């Protein structure tokens, strides 16, 4: 269906036929073709009246989204396409609004999608019911019970990767508002034989594989298990891994679900311990031994597995070992103990494993019921969901006791289905006041009686044979059936007394055949007696009761010696028969809703529809019979209002609106269409149509009429659209014309205005020019008169005062001229002054030669002034730095080649952070004065010219040398004893400090050093000495100078040369009188 398409009826845009009741003609071929056509178009749901037929698509379809839930919520059952949500909504609304208890019966063979269908029903109900923290918790617990039960009750089979191997019936309880309160789960006939043996291509129950795959190494060690599947005899290896199934992830899901449902941690651990014990039971093997009396007995081969099982379960090893080797039979006051041979020991082992797992599963169901049961005692509404195995027919006579019991259950469900369907039909006919006609159908009560009759039914014969003393075998059971059931028309066997079967060679000797409602099924009689007995030796029950494991002990109450019951326990068949009877009684009290699941192929693949397989399922599900029962009276019925609404366009009197009762409108409509009276009947609220052809005729007429109406609507719409377009164009033309006329007038007005303005401007210009000429002429006349007057007055004044000015006129003119030139000079200088930067050497050029000295002086004054302005910005610290730099400039500029590189380097003084370095703490404590310089220098050895690192310290009064490593003071020289500092003019850091002769510090002679900060050290030493001694220290700059080394005077000579050490100067003592320094 297209995204924007709206469906208001089941009949709209049908693919095939949505309701099989309307199928025409009705036969097996058309039924299958209709299913296939819908399946190919992803329509997997089809109705048979109120029954939903579901075909498993084996893939995910986008038809279960929250939007779909809202689409089907509170909608009529036939209003939208067939869907499982429609049936779920109908059941839920009937329960909520009409106070009717509901049950949803889901049937079909393994792999048909029954379990998924039950999940969808529960998820839909959970989505549409009320909200709230408590309600959400109940819904979550109900939904999370599924993963737990699936893990312990489902297994991979050749037909289904997640096949339910038990029947499940869940009663969901609601309050008066329709909110869930809780639930109760009942389980039927767990296939416990799967625990010990699985057919080829199938697996054991999921939980075994999930535990080994998903449990942590710590948990496996605690359970005494290994992750390798091949270590366990009870696990089939050919199908241990299933494509698309992550057992490890599923194990985590199950553990989480158990926690949500309400399992305590110790309970979950106990359950896993029981599962581990069942797994390890399969690894116990026996060997034969002969006793003295000639009887055979069995012994356990390897007791290590037995020991681990006993440690898991808390059972004494000797007790369990004896229970596997001996069997005690009690009769009245006597006890007889017999040994078990190997076959009997294996039987006992497998029986214990099956019973242990089966009872654990029942305990799980009861424990879940305790968690999800309703906590309030108010009156409850109930919706039951039955997910039970479908009819099973295996080929090659592989049908055994389990298939017999399953098919018996399906016979009972078919019986109640027919009864309730007919009952529902009859009640609707009576309610609508329609005459009831008898419907012929096959009543399978005779088959149910053949199986469950208390006197001569097959189950009764089986129980009687199991309880009979003497030798009891499957063959004796078959003989008894041949005697009792020989004349029954639905029972066949090769040894039957009835002559009509004597020639039937298709029947093996050890089989019998029953004609079920779904077809003939051949049962292999082997195993019937043992499976019905389901015996567990009392010794094993008592051993389990003695277990220290609380859960295992609770699973075997009959093992309590204080409660020994010599009465034989009920057989499996009688127990299942009683359970089915209880289930049928429960279902008859509720309004039934049916979902019939069909498997399209055996390959579990999408897009494959096997017609033969589907045909087989249609037969044994009795779907054609269901359709015939449904349409035996009237095939279609519909309320008057929707019927009139759907078909009113077929009659002029009812179209477009009918004013009156809906029934009267339908009568007028059908009379107008001349539909034969025998084809329909009028009920109280519905019209009943007998034949689907009549309905399809109405649909064809409606379709044709809708096409005519669509044509009419198109015609009217096109006319309206053209008129609307014309009126819009006309209106647009008027608006455009009005705007154009306005624009044209505005444009013409602007042109006239512009022309007027141009003319006005020209006239005003002509007048202004005329006035200007007159004013200029007047001004020139006035200026000419003034000039003439001035000249005249000047002439008169000069003539009058010439005698007074003739002597001093030249001097005054000169002074006036000079004054004007100087004034002009200063005004021009004001605008040409350079920047205030002291290093800016720009200065305006001199305009007149006589101002040369003035110009230079002004330049000097301005430079001094801006230097003062620059100095005023300095802090005291910065002034000191510049003073030192200035001092260095006066001392070394143009004298020492090293000086230019020191100009840009700030004088730091303290290059060694003596106060912060703990190594020099002793040195710091020994010096009390302020340290001016702290630097590492190379002291030149007086003897060989080699250098040694020393710390050079300059204070206010002394010069100190200290060891670099230890910080110990080596020499201390007062500044008053320093007489001179000598150095070369080259680019090196060598300098000599000359000491006063006869002073204590000069005992060894003068000092020769090498430093990277020569300029700074010499400058600071000069200033400090000047400050303390008030005398200038002599700075000698020469490439040759003498130094006093002890008693000798040595010449220090600086030469140029390339050095091995690259750019580092080297010092070498040539002889007693010469020390040569090679500078690169």
mmCIF file of N, CA and C in Angstrom, residues 20 27-28 31-33 35 48 53 517-518 597-598 609 611-626:
data_model
loop_
_atom_site.group_PDB
_atom_site.id
_atom_site.type_symbol
_atom_site.label_atom_id
_atom_site.label_comp_id
_atom_site.label_asym_id
_atom_site.label_seq_id
_atom_site.Cartn_x
_atom_site.Cartn_y
_atom_site.Cartn_z
ATOM 1 N N UNK A 20 -10.740 -15.598 3.631
ATOM 2 C CA UNK A 20 -10.970 -16.808 2.850
ATOM 3 C C UNK A 20 -12.456 -17.149 2.724
ATOM 4 N N UNK A 27 -11.907 -24.183 -3.059
ATOM 5 C CA UNK A 27 -11.346 -25.536 -3.071
ATOM 6 C C UNK A 27 -9.893 -25.440 -2.604
ATOM 7 N N UNK A 28 -9.294 -26.581 -2.509
ATOM 8 C CA UNK A 28 -7.933 -26.629 -1.961
ATOM 9 C C UNK A 28 -6.951 -25.843 -2.827
ATOM 10 N N UNK A 31 -7.478 -22.072 -2.469
ATOM 11 C CA UNK A 31 -7.075 -21.687 -1.118
ATOM 12 C C UNK A 31 -5.553 -21.489 -1.065
ATOM 13 N N UNK A 32 -4.820 -22.480 -1.614
ATOM 14 C CA UNK A 32 -3.350 -22.410 -1.591
ATOM 15 C C UNK A 32 -2.855 -21.278 -2.486
ATOM 16 N N UNK A 33 -3.453 -21.116 -3.663
ATOM 17 C CA UNK A 33 -3.035 -20.044 -4.582
ATOM 18 C C UNK A 33 -3.223 -18.669 -3.953
ATOM 19 N N UNK A 35 -3.197 -17.980 -0.705
ATOM 20 C CA UNK A 35 -2.149 -17.822 0.316
ATOM 21 C C UNK A 35 -0.808 -17.472 -0.338
ATOM 22 N N UNK A 48 -9.911 -16.077 8.161
ATOM 23 C CA UNK A 48 -11.048 -16.967 7.899
ATOM 24 C C UNK A 48 -12.100 -16.535 8.903
ATOM 25 N N UNK A 53 -4.889 -16.591 9.824
ATOM 26 C CA UNK A 53 -3.948 -17.566 9.280
ATOM 27 C C UNK A 53 -2.628 -16.835 9.050
ATOM 28 N N UNK A 517 -8.333 -36.223 12.359
ATOM 29 C CA UNK A 517 -9.069 -35.257 11.531
ATOM 30 C C UNK A 517 -8.138 -34.654 10.482
ATOM 31 N N UNK A 518 -6.849 -34.641 10.766
ATOM 32 C CA UNK A 518 -5.883 -34.052 9.843
ATOM 33 C C UNK A 518 -5.285 -35.065 8.888
ATOM 34 N N UNK A 597 -0.927 -21.063 12.421
ATOM 35 C CA UNK A 597 0.391 -20.785 11.853
ATOM 36 C C UNK A 597 0.770 -21.845 10.823
ATOM 37 N N UNK A 598 1.328 -21.384 9.695
ATOM 38 C CA UNK A 598 1.691 -22.279 8.595
ATOM 39 C C UNK A 598 3.159 -22.064 8.250
ATOM 40 N N UNK A 609 7.817 -20.878 -1.188
ATOM 41 C CA UNK A 609 6.470 -21.336 -0.821
ATOM 42 C C UNK A 609 6.278 -22.732 -1.415
ATOM 43 N N UNK A 611 4.107 -25.613 -2.065
ATOM 44 C CA UNK A 611 2.668 -25.826 -2.090
ATOM 45 C C UNK A 611 2.270 -27.166 -1.483
ATOM 46 N N UNK A 612 3.080 -28.199 -1.705
ATOM 47 C CA UNK A 612 2.748 -29.519 -1.153
ATOM 48 C C UNK A 612 2.781 -29.488 0.365
ATOM 49 N N UNK A 613 3.813 -28.842 0.932
ATOM 50 C CA UNK A 613 3.934 -28.747 2.393
ATOM 51 C C UNK A 613 2.786 -27.920 2.972
ATOM 52 N N UNK A 614 2.454 -26.815 2.329
ATOM 53 C CA UNK A 614 1.361 -25.967 2.810
ATOM 54 C C UNK A 614 0.036 -26.713 2.716
ATOM 55 N N UNK A 615 -0.154 -27.456 1.627
ATOM 56 C CA UNK A 615 -1.383 -28.241 1.452
ATOM 57 C C UNK A 615 -1.537 -29.247 2.593
ATOM 58 N N UNK A 616 -0.447 -29.906 2.953
ATOM 59 C CA UNK A 616 -0.472 -30.872 4.045
ATOM 60 C C UNK A 616 -0.914 -30.195 5.352
ATOM 61 N N UNK A 617 -0.395 -29.000 5.626
ATOM 62 C CA UNK A 617 -0.750 -28.297 6.859
ATOM 63 C C UNK A 617 -2.191 -27.795 6.821
ATOM 64 N N UNK A 618 -2.637 -27.350 5.652
ATOM 65 C CA UNK A 618 -4.029 -26.895 5.529
ATOM 66 C C UNK A 618 -4.982 -28.038 5.853
ATOM 67 N N UNK A 619 -4.610 -29.223 5.417
ATOM 68 C CA UNK A 619 -5.486 -30.374 5.668
ATOM 69 C C UNK A 619 -5.553 -30.706 7.142
ATOM 70 N N UNK A 620 -4.364 -30.840 7.784
ATOM 71 C CA UNK A 620 -4.453 -31.285 9.170
ATOM 72 C C UNK A 620 -4.870 -30.165 10.119
ATOM 73 N N UNK A 621 -4.767 -28.886 9.696
ATOM 74 C CA UNK A 621 -5.322 -27.799 10.501
ATOM 75 C C UNK A 621 -6.822 -27.627 10.272
ATOM 76 N N UNK A 622 -7.336 -28.305 9.255
ATOM 77 C CA UNK A 622 -8.777 -28.232 8.980
ATOM 78 C C UNK A 622 -9.236 -26.863 8.552
ATOM 79 N N UNK A 623 -8.390 -26.135 7.800
ATOM 80 C CA UNK A 623 -8.742 -24.762 7.440
ATOM 81 C C UNK A 623 -9.885 -24.702 6.441
ATOM 82 N N UNK A 624 -9.889 -25.638 5.450
ATOM 83 C CA UNK A 624 -11.008 -25.656 4.499
ATOM 84 C C UNK A 624 -12.313 -25.966 5.222
ATOM 85 N N UNK A 625 -12.240 -26.898 6.169
ATOM 86 C CA UNK A 625 -13.431 -27.225 6.965
ATOM 87 C C UNK A 625 -13.900 -25.989 7.722
ATOM 88 N N UNK A 626 -12.941 -25.227 8.222
ATOM 89 C CA UNK A 626 -13.277 -24.001 8.950
ATOM 90 C C UNK A 626 -13.990 -23.003 8.037
#
